[in-house]
Amino acid sequence: MSGPLQDRRVVLGVTGSIACYKAVDLASKLVQAGALVDVIMSYGATQFVTPLAFRSITHRDVVTDTYDTGSHYSIEHVELARQADIVVVAPATVHCIAKLALGLADDPLTTTVVATEAPLLVAPAMDANMFANAATQENLSRLRERGVVIAGPAPGRLASGLMGMGRLLETPELLGYISATLGRRGDLSGRTVVVSAGGTQEPIDPVRVITNNSSGKMGYAVAEAARDRGAEAILVTAPTGLPDPPLVKVVRVQTAQQMCDAVLSSMEGADALIMAAAVADYRPAGAAEQKIKKSDDALTVELAPTTDILNAARGDFVRVGFSAESENLVANASDKVRRKSLDLIVANDITEEGSGFGADTNRVVLIDRELNAEHLPLLTKYEVGNRILDRVRGLWG
Ligand code: CTP
């Protein structure tokens, strides 16, 4: 099963920060995701972790010296620069950022950056005061103006013991940035795709809600797949507990009505709506203002229908629905295509193995306006997202 990093060539530049140990994990996850990773370390980085750590993970030589005559590359920085699909500097120190902003080339990493035409992603890691320093901020702005993607840093506890901005982003976030940056000129660039996710929550009182078993994973995966093909992805999500995907515009909502309002306002200028959310069909007619107290009597909660968001969202864009069914999959889903006048519906049988709520995989049937059904095999939710986006792209013509 292939993802966005499969067979991509990543040059990973590592500079001297205590966060170097996290770069070892990043290299490992990149390799696991199918990328070919060449690591270049600054002298400072070699004081924190050894080249052997990276070599053991990437199974490739680690570059530390511009003048290494033993290297199998004839001219290392030129070769690596030419072959790279992306150059990632993580962690990037204040000093490295300053050198990159100036275009200096006095070590193998900065020389490779100057020589490459591949996109550059810089993930700073430093103490809060060094990050806040005017020169650092100016250098980062300069890099941004040149199209360099700056990932982080994150706030939190720093190696100095102080709290502040300066932590290297965690590996999953960096992987998201790398995938998005690799795909920014992808086949969906210039398009805006709105995706909904999660199960809405309808309050009964200030403590209790009516909700459902949706994990949100399917919608998040569609949004990430759209982002990784260059689209602007807007994710309107009910509470899920999942981390925000990097470089996706995330709009947080709770109820069906809030999701409806957020989706409708996000559709301005958008090219597709993909409703992966499990939206409540009913909400308590009037949520109690105070917590309902327990008694021995039965409790009746009156439910009122919610607005059907897909039905309400009409315009010059492709409309895709989801249909999670426990029986009569194709018949029930086809009925929804007609009722909601959809361009496409993604139907899945929640009783099938690997396709239930919370799974990372899904086996779906895509049914179009003419009710043609395409049965897909068991795929990761990310791959299902890509198959849906292939169809959406076809519908754009
Ligand atoms: N949907 C929506 N607004 C709602 C309810 C559902 O936009 N108020 C969307 C869902 O996001 C999904 C599609 O409609 O993309 C189908 O949702 P589903 O709950 O399966 O269909 P319903 O029309 O609610 O039919 P039923 O619950 O009877 O199966």
Short mmCIF file of C-alpha atoms and ligand atoms in Angstrom, two decimals:
data_model
loop_
_atom_site.label_atom_id
_atom_site.label_comp_id
_atom_site.label_asym_id
_atom_site.label_seq_id
_atom_site.Cartn_x
_atom_site.Cartn_y
_atom_site.Cartn_z
CA MET A 1 0.00 0.00 0.00
CA SER A 2 1.68 3.22 -1.10
CA GLY A 3 1.54 6.64 0.50
CA PRO A 4 2.79 10.10 -0.48
CA LEU A 5 6.41 9.36 0.49
CA GLN A 6 6.81 6.13 -1.44
CA ASP A 7 9.98 6.22 -3.57
CA ARG A 8 10.51 9.93 -2.92
CA ARG A 9 14.10 11.11 -2.45
CA VAL A 10 14.49 13.09 0.73
CA VAL A 11 17.70 14.85 1.69
CA LEU A 12 17.54 15.27 5.46
CA GLY A 13 19.84 17.97 6.81
CA VAL A 14 20.52 17.70 10.53
CA THR A 15 22.15 20.57 12.42
CA GLY A 16 23.47 20.83 15.97
CA SER A 17 20.64 20.86 18.47
CA ILE A 18 19.57 18.52 21.24
CA ALA A 19 16.52 17.89 19.01
CA CYS A 20 18.85 15.84 16.77
CA TYR A 21 17.59 12.71 18.53
CA LYS A 22 14.15 13.41 17.09
CA ALA A 23 15.67 13.57 13.59
CA VAL A 24 16.67 9.93 14.02
CA ASP A 25 12.99 9.07 14.51
CA LEU A 26 12.06 11.24 11.53
CA ALA A 27 14.58 9.43 9.34
CA SER A 28 13.19 6.11 10.53
CA LYS A 29 9.56 7.03 9.78
CA LEU A 30 10.53 8.41 6.36
CA VAL A 31 12.23 5.13 5.51
CA GLN A 32 9.23 3.15 6.79
CA ALA A 33 7.00 5.28 4.55
CA GLY A 34 9.05 4.20 1.53
CA ALA A 35 11.28 7.26 1.07
CA LEU A 36 14.94 7.08 0.08
CA VAL A 37 16.69 9.20 2.69
CA ASP A 38 20.15 10.77 2.41
CA VAL A 39 21.29 12.40 5.62
CA ILE A 40 23.71 15.32 5.73
CA MET A 41 24.95 16.29 9.20
CA SER A 42 26.63 19.48 10.30
CA TYR A 43 29.66 19.19 12.58
CA GLY A 44 27.45 20.34 15.49
CA ALA A 45 24.92 17.60 14.81
CA THR A 46 27.65 14.94 15.02
CA GLN A 47 28.33 16.11 18.58
CA PHE A 48 24.77 15.18 19.59
CA VAL A 49 24.17 11.93 17.67
CA THR A 50 26.51 9.83 15.58
CA PRO A 51 26.34 9.40 11.80
CA LEU A 52 26.09 5.67 12.53
CA ALA A 53 22.63 6.16 14.04
CA PHE A 54 21.33 7.58 10.75
CA ARG A 55 23.32 5.15 8.64
CA SER A 56 21.81 2.21 10.51
CA ILE A 57 18.32 3.47 9.70
CA THR A 58 18.76 4.69 6.13
CA HIS A 59 21.29 2.02 5.06
CA ARG A 60 23.05 4.80 3.17
CA ASP A 61 26.22 6.79 3.70
CA VAL A 62 25.82 9.85 5.87
CA VAL A 63 27.51 12.98 4.58
CA THR A 64 29.49 15.00 7.11
CA ASP A 65 32.43 16.37 5.19
CA THR A 66 32.53 18.34 1.94
CA TYR A 67 36.01 17.07 1.23
CA ASP A 68 35.42 13.34 1.88
CA THR A 69 37.34 11.63 -0.90
CA GLY A 70 35.92 8.24 0.11
CA SER A 71 32.36 9.19 -0.88
CA HIS A 72 30.73 7.22 -3.70
CA TYR A 73 29.38 10.47 -5.15
CA SER A 74 31.75 12.31 -7.47
CA ILE A 75 30.60 15.73 -6.28
CA GLU A 76 28.35 15.04 -3.34
CA HIS A 77 26.43 18.28 -2.88
CA VAL A 78 25.68 18.54 -6.59
CA GLU A 79 24.58 14.90 -6.87
CA LEU A 80 22.36 14.97 -3.79
CA ALA A 81 20.95 18.37 -4.76
CA ARG A 82 20.07 17.10 -8.22
CA GLN A 83 18.48 13.86 -7.08
CA ALA A 84 16.44 15.33 -4.21
CA ASP A 85 12.66 15.61 -4.44
CA ILE A 86 12.81 17.69 -1.25
CA VAL A 87 15.46 19.00 1.13
CA VAL A 88 14.36 18.99 4.77
CA VAL A 89 16.44 20.68 7.47
CA ALA A 90 15.32 19.29 10.83
CA PRO A 91 16.35 20.43 13.33
CA ALA A 92 17.49 23.78 11.92
CA THR A 93 19.55 25.87 14.34
CA VAL A 94 19.63 29.68 14.48
CA HIS A 95 23.05 29.60 12.86
CA CYS A 96 21.94 27.32 10.03
CA ILE A 97 18.85 29.45 9.36
CA ALA A 98 21.06 32.56 9.17
CA LYS A 99 23.38 30.83 6.70
CA LEU A 100 20.44 29.68 4.56
CA ALA A 101 18.98 33.21 4.55
CA LEU A 102 22.31 34.60 3.36
CA GLY A 103 22.83 31.85 0.81
CA LEU A 104 26.13 30.82 2.37
CA ALA A 105 27.61 27.50 1.32
CA ASP A 106 30.37 26.53 3.70
CA ASP A 107 29.42 22.96 4.58
CA PRO A 108 27.82 20.00 2.77
CA LEU A 109 24.28 20.88 3.85
CA THR A 110 24.23 24.58 2.98
CA THR A 111 26.07 23.80 -0.27
CA THR A 112 23.38 21.25 -1.18
CA VAL A 113 20.62 23.75 -0.39
CA VAL A 114 22.20 26.37 -2.64
CA ALA A 115 22.67 23.82 -5.41
CA THR A 116 19.19 22.28 -5.38
CA GLU A 117 16.03 23.12 -7.29
CA ALA A 118 13.94 20.92 -4.99
CA PRO A 119 11.59 22.53 -2.44
CA LEU A 120 13.16 23.36 0.91
CA LEU A 121 11.50 22.70 4.26
CA VAL A 122 13.06 24.15 7.40
CA ALA A 123 12.03 22.99 10.88
CA PRO A 124 13.60 25.30 13.50
CA ALA A 125 14.58 24.13 16.99
CA MET A 126 16.13 26.52 19.49
CA ASP A 127 15.65 28.32 22.78
CA ALA A 128 12.71 30.74 22.93
CA ASN A 129 14.86 33.88 23.08
CA MET A 130 16.91 32.78 20.10
CA PHE A 131 13.70 32.19 18.14
CA ALA A 132 12.26 35.57 19.18
CA ASN A 133 15.52 37.35 18.25
CA ALA A 134 14.92 39.97 15.57
CA ALA A 135 17.66 38.62 13.31
CA THR A 136 16.19 35.09 13.47
CA GLN A 137 12.71 36.39 12.68
CA GLU A 138 14.06 38.45 9.79
CA ASN A 139 15.95 35.45 8.41
CA LEU A 140 12.86 33.24 8.63
CA SER A 141 10.75 35.89 6.84
CA ARG A 142 13.36 36.12 4.14
CA LEU A 143 13.29 32.36 3.64
CA ARG A 144 9.46 32.35 3.57
CA GLU A 145 9.47 35.08 0.91
CA ARG A 146 11.65 32.81 -1.21
CA GLY A 147 9.08 30.02 -0.98
CA VAL A 148 10.82 28.03 1.74
CA VAL A 149 8.32 26.20 3.97
CA ILE A 150 8.95 26.87 7.65
CA ALA A 151 7.53 24.11 9.85
CA GLY A 152 7.19 25.15 13.49
CA PRO A 153 8.66 25.53 16.00
CA ALA A 154 6.07 24.47 18.57
CA PRO A 155 5.55 25.95 22.04
CA GLY A 156 6.36 23.89 25.12
CA ARG A 157 9.14 22.89 27.46
CA LEU A 158 12.58 23.58 26.01
CA ALA A 159 15.90 21.89 26.75
CA SER A 160 16.87 24.91 28.87
CA GLY A 161 13.98 24.09 31.18
CA LEU A 162 12.16 27.26 30.13
CA MET A 163 8.74 27.23 28.51
CA GLY A 164 8.34 28.95 25.17
CA MET A 165 8.44 28.71 21.37
CA GLY A 166 11.32 26.64 20.09
CA ARG A 167 10.50 22.93 20.15
CA LEU A 168 11.07 20.93 16.98
CA LEU A 169 7.73 19.70 15.62
CA GLU A 170 6.94 16.07 16.38
CA THR A 171 7.57 13.46 13.68
CA PRO A 172 3.92 12.99 12.53
CA GLU A 173 3.60 16.74 11.98
CA LEU A 174 6.89 16.90 10.10
CA LEU A 175 5.77 14.00 7.91
CA GLY A 176 2.58 15.94 7.12
CA TYR A 177 4.61 19.03 6.17
CA ILE A 178 6.93 16.94 4.00
CA SER A 179 4.06 15.19 2.17
CA ALA A 180 2.25 18.49 1.61
CA THR A 181 5.38 20.25 0.37
CA LEU A 182 6.24 17.40 -2.00
CA GLY A 183 2.74 17.60 -3.47
CA ARG A 184 2.24 21.33 -3.66
CA ARG A 185 2.39 21.41 -7.44
CA GLY A 186 0.23 18.28 -7.68
CA ASP A 187 -2.69 17.61 -10.01
CA LEU A 188 -5.20 19.33 -7.71
CA SER A 189 -3.27 22.57 -7.26
CA GLY A 190 -5.43 25.63 -7.68
CA ARG A 191 -8.48 23.71 -6.42
CA THR A 192 -10.23 24.07 -3.08
CA VAL A 193 -11.71 20.96 -1.50
CA VAL A 194 -13.97 21.14 1.56
CA VAL A 195 -14.14 17.94 3.63
CA SER A 196 -16.27 17.28 6.70
CA ALA A 197 -15.28 14.77 9.36
CA GLY A 198 -16.24 13.25 12.69
CA GLY A 199 -19.52 12.63 14.44
CA THR A 200 -21.48 15.72 15.42
CA GLN A 201 -22.48 16.13 19.07
CA GLU A 202 -25.96 17.35 19.94
CA PRO A 203 -26.28 18.62 23.53
CA ILE A 204 -29.00 17.25 25.80
CA ASP A 205 -27.81 19.46 28.65
CA PRO A 206 -24.44 21.16 29.48
CA VAL A 207 -22.90 17.76 30.28
CA ARG A 208 -24.46 15.21 27.91
CA VAL A 209 -24.56 14.87 24.16
CA ILE A 210 -26.05 12.57 21.54
CA THR A 211 -23.31 11.44 19.18
CA ASN A 212 -22.19 8.44 17.13
CA ASN A 213 -19.21 6.15 16.61
CA SER A 214 -17.47 8.07 13.80
CA SER A 215 -13.71 8.38 14.49
CA GLY A 216 -13.16 11.12 11.92
CA LYS A 217 -10.25 9.20 10.36
CA MET A 218 -11.85 8.92 6.92
CA GLY A 219 -12.47 12.66 6.55
CA TYR A 220 -9.02 13.56 7.87
CA ALA A 221 -7.44 11.15 5.38
CA VAL A 222 -9.38 12.69 2.47
CA ALA A 223 -8.29 16.19 3.52
CA GLU A 224 -4.64 15.07 3.77
CA ALA A 225 -4.80 13.34 0.39
CA ALA A 226 -6.22 16.53 -1.19
CA ARG A 227 -3.50 18.62 0.46
CA ASP A 228 -0.81 16.23 -0.74
CA ARG A 229 -1.98 16.72 -4.33
CA GLY A 230 -1.71 20.49 -4.09
CA ALA A 231 -5.32 21.40 -3.26
CA GLU A 232 -6.27 23.89 -0.60
CA ALA A 233 -7.97 21.56 1.88
CA ILE A 234 -10.55 22.87 4.33
CA LEU A 235 -11.53 20.39 7.02
CA VAL A 236 -14.76 21.10 8.90
CA THR A 237 -14.60 18.71 11.81
CA ALA A 238 -16.72 17.67 14.75
CA PRO A 239 -14.71 16.71 17.89
CA THR A 240 -12.47 13.72 17.10
CA GLY A 241 -9.39 13.82 19.33
CA LEU A 242 -7.23 13.60 16.19
CA PRO A 243 -4.39 16.13 15.80
CA ASP A 244 -4.88 18.92 13.24
CA PRO A 245 -3.30 17.87 9.93
CA PRO A 246 -0.53 20.36 9.04
CA LEU A 247 -1.21 22.77 6.18
CA VAL A 248 -4.93 22.00 6.22
CA LYS A 249 -7.36 24.76 7.24
CA VAL A 250 -9.22 23.23 10.17
CA VAL A 251 -12.63 24.55 11.26
CA ARG A 252 -13.83 23.04 14.54
CA VAL A 253 -17.54 22.60 15.19
CA GLN A 254 -19.69 20.56 17.54
CA THR A 255 -23.30 20.36 16.35
CA ALA A 256 -24.94 19.57 13.00
CA GLN A 257 -26.13 23.18 12.77
CA GLN A 258 -22.61 24.55 13.38
CA MET A 259 -21.27 22.12 10.78
CA CYS A 260 -23.93 23.25 8.33
CA ASP A 261 -23.05 26.93 8.83
CA ALA A 262 -19.29 26.25 8.58
CA VAL A 263 -19.64 24.09 5.45
CA LEU A 264 -21.90 26.56 3.66
CA SER A 265 -19.56 29.49 4.36
CA SER A 266 -16.49 27.42 3.35
CA MET A 267 -18.05 26.59 -0.03
CA GLU A 268 -17.52 30.15 -1.29
CA GLY A 269 -15.19 29.63 -4.26
CA ALA A 270 -14.67 25.92 -3.47
CA ASP A 271 -14.57 23.21 -6.14
CA ALA A 272 -15.79 20.18 -4.20
CA LEU A 273 -17.62 19.19 -1.03
CA ILE A 274 -16.85 15.77 0.41
CA MET A 275 -19.17 15.02 3.35
CA ALA A 276 -17.40 12.27 5.27
CA ALA A 277 -18.90 13.44 8.58
CA ALA A 278 -21.50 11.40 10.38
CA VAL A 279 -24.02 14.16 10.92
CA ALA A 280 -26.76 13.65 13.49
CA ASP A 281 -30.15 13.37 11.81
CA TYR A 282 -31.87 14.47 15.02
CA ARG A 283 -30.99 16.78 17.88
CA PRO A 284 -32.69 17.31 21.25
CA ALA A 285 -35.51 19.78 20.51
CA GLY A 286 -34.38 22.04 23.33
CA ALA A 287 -31.15 21.43 25.26
CA ALA A 288 -31.69 21.89 29.01
CA GLU A 289 -29.80 24.91 30.35
CA GLN A 290 -28.83 23.14 33.56
CA LYS A 291 -27.71 19.57 34.09
CA ILE A 292 -30.71 17.22 34.18
CA LYS A 293 -30.94 15.57 37.59
CA LYS A 294 -31.41 11.85 37.96
CA SER A 295 -34.76 10.57 39.18
CA ASP A 296 -36.51 7.20 39.25
CA ASP A 297 -38.82 8.25 36.40
CA ALA A 298 -38.16 7.49 32.76
CA LEU A 299 -36.69 10.42 30.84
CA THR A 300 -38.04 11.39 27.47
CA VAL A 301 -35.94 13.62 25.22
CA GLU A 302 -37.82 15.05 22.29
CA LEU A 303 -35.77 15.05 19.09
CA ALA A 304 -36.11 17.46 16.19
CA PRO A 305 -34.65 16.85 12.71
CA THR A 306 -31.43 18.64 11.74
CA THR A 307 -30.78 20.31 8.41
CA ASP A 308 -29.41 17.98 5.73
CA ILE A 309 -26.13 19.70 4.92
CA LEU A 310 -25.53 17.98 1.58
CA ASN A 311 -29.02 18.90 0.45
CA ALA A 312 -28.51 22.49 1.55
CA ALA A 313 -25.10 22.85 -0.13
CA ARG A 314 -25.85 23.47 -3.80
CA GLY A 315 -23.70 25.34 -6.25
CA ASP A 316 -21.13 25.05 -8.96
CA PHE A 317 -19.08 22.34 -7.24
CA VAL A 318 -18.86 18.56 -7.08
CA ARG A 319 -20.88 17.05 -4.22
CA VAL A 320 -19.78 13.77 -2.68
CA GLY A 321 -21.65 11.96 0.10
CA PHE A 322 -20.79 9.00 2.31
CA SER A 323 -23.11 6.19 3.18
CA ALA A 324 -22.23 3.91 6.08
CA GLU A 325 -24.68 1.03 6.00
CA SER A 326 -25.25 -2.16 7.96
CA GLU A 327 -27.40 -3.86 5.26
CA ASN A 328 -28.40 -3.50 1.57
CA LEU A 329 -25.29 -1.40 0.89
CA VAL A 330 -25.64 -0.59 -2.80
CA ALA A 331 -29.44 -0.17 -2.73
CA ASN A 332 -29.41 2.15 0.29
CA ALA A 333 -26.47 4.18 -1.01
CA SER A 334 -27.99 4.47 -4.51
CA ASP A 335 -31.16 5.77 -2.94
CA LYS A 336 -29.15 8.56 -1.28
CA VAL A 337 -27.50 9.49 -4.60
CA ARG A 338 -30.99 10.15 -5.97
CA ARG A 339 -32.46 11.78 -2.86
CA LYS A 340 -29.54 14.16 -2.40
CA SER A 341 -28.81 14.51 -6.13
CA LEU A 342 -25.12 13.62 -5.57
CA ASP A 343 -22.29 13.39 -8.08
CA LEU A 344 -20.79 10.48 -6.16
CA ILE A 345 -21.40 8.48 -3.01
CA VAL A 346 -18.86 6.48 -1.05
CA ALA A 347 -20.62 3.49 0.44
CA ASN A 348 -19.20 1.16 3.03
CA ASP A 349 -20.56 -1.76 5.00
CA ILE A 350 -19.68 -1.10 8.63
CA THR A 351 -20.06 -4.80 9.51
CA GLU A 352 -17.22 -5.84 7.17
CA GLU A 353 -13.80 -6.55 8.64
CA GLY A 354 -11.39 -3.63 8.27
CA SER A 355 -14.19 -1.22 7.34
CA GLY A 356 -15.76 -0.40 10.67
CA PHE A 357 -15.50 2.81 12.71
CA GLY A 358 -12.01 3.68 13.89
CA ALA A 359 -10.18 1.40 11.42
CA ASP A 360 -7.29 2.76 9.33
CA THR A 361 -8.59 0.88 6.31
CA ASN A 362 -11.86 0.85 4.43
CA ARG A 363 -13.50 -1.17 1.69
CA VAL A 364 -15.85 1.06 -0.23
CA VAL A 365 -18.10 1.12 -3.28
CA LEU A 366 -18.16 4.31 -5.33
CA ILE A 367 -21.57 4.95 -6.91
CA ASP A 368 -22.01 7.76 -9.40
CA ARG A 369 -25.00 9.78 -10.59
CA GLU A 370 -25.88 7.09 -13.16
CA LEU A 371 -25.74 4.52 -10.32
CA ASN A 372 -22.68 2.75 -11.75
CA ALA A 373 -20.94 0.99 -8.88
CA GLU A 374 -17.16 0.63 -8.62
CA HIS A 375 -16.14 -1.87 -5.92
CA LEU A 376 -12.72 -0.98 -4.51
CA PRO A 377 -10.51 -3.45 -2.61
CA LEU A 378 -9.55 -3.01 1.04
CA LEU A 379 -7.35 0.12 1.09
CA THR A 380 -5.95 2.53 3.65
CA LYS A 381 -8.28 5.45 4.26
CA TYR A 382 -5.65 7.72 2.67
CA GLU A 383 -5.74 5.61 -0.50
CA VAL A 384 -9.55 5.60 -0.47
CA GLY A 385 -9.24 9.40 -0.25
CA ASN A 386 -7.07 9.41 -3.36
CA ARG A 387 -9.52 7.20 -5.27
CA ILE A 388 -12.37 9.57 -4.37
CA LEU A 389 -10.26 12.55 -5.46
CA ASP A 390 -9.44 10.81 -8.77
CA ARG A 391 -13.19 10.61 -9.42
CA VAL A 392 -13.76 14.21 -8.31
CA ARG A 393 -11.00 15.34 -10.67
CA GLY A 394 -12.70 13.43 -13.49
CA LEU A 395 -15.97 15.18 -12.69
CA TRP A 396 -14.27 18.59 -12.99
CA GLY A 397 -13.40 17.56 -16.53
N1 CTP B 1 -25.56 14.26 5.78
C1 CTP B 1 -25.68 15.63 5.77
N2 CTP B 1 -26.52 16.23 6.67
C2 CTP B 1 -27.22 15.51 7.53
C3 CTP B 1 -27.12 14.10 7.54
C4 CTP B 1 -26.28 13.50 6.64
O1 CTP B 1 -25.03 16.27 4.96
N3 CTP B 1 -28.01 16.15 8.40
C5 CTP B 1 -24.64 13.64 4.80
C6 CTP B 1 -23.58 12.76 5.43
O2 CTP B 1 -22.43 13.52 5.74
C7 CTP B 1 -23.30 11.75 4.35
C8 CTP B 1 -24.63 11.62 3.64
O3 CTP B 1 -25.39 12.78 3.98
O4 CTP B 1 -22.36 12.21 3.43
C9 CTP B 1 -25.39 10.40 4.00
O5 CTP B 1 -25.54 10.36 5.41
P1 CTP B 1 -26.38 9.21 6.11
O6 CTP B 1 -26.51 9.53 7.56
O7 CTP B 1 -25.85 7.89 5.68
O8 CTP B 1 -27.75 9.42 5.33
P2 CTP B 1 -29.12 9.92 5.77
O9 CTP B 1 -29.64 10.76 4.67
O10 CTP B 1 -29.07 10.53 7.13
O11 CTP B 1 -29.93 8.54 5.79
P3 CTP B 1 -30.03 7.39 6.92
O12 CTP B 1 -29.48 7.95 8.19
O13 CTP B 1 -31.48 7.11 6.97
O14 CTP B 1 -29.24 6.22 6.38
#
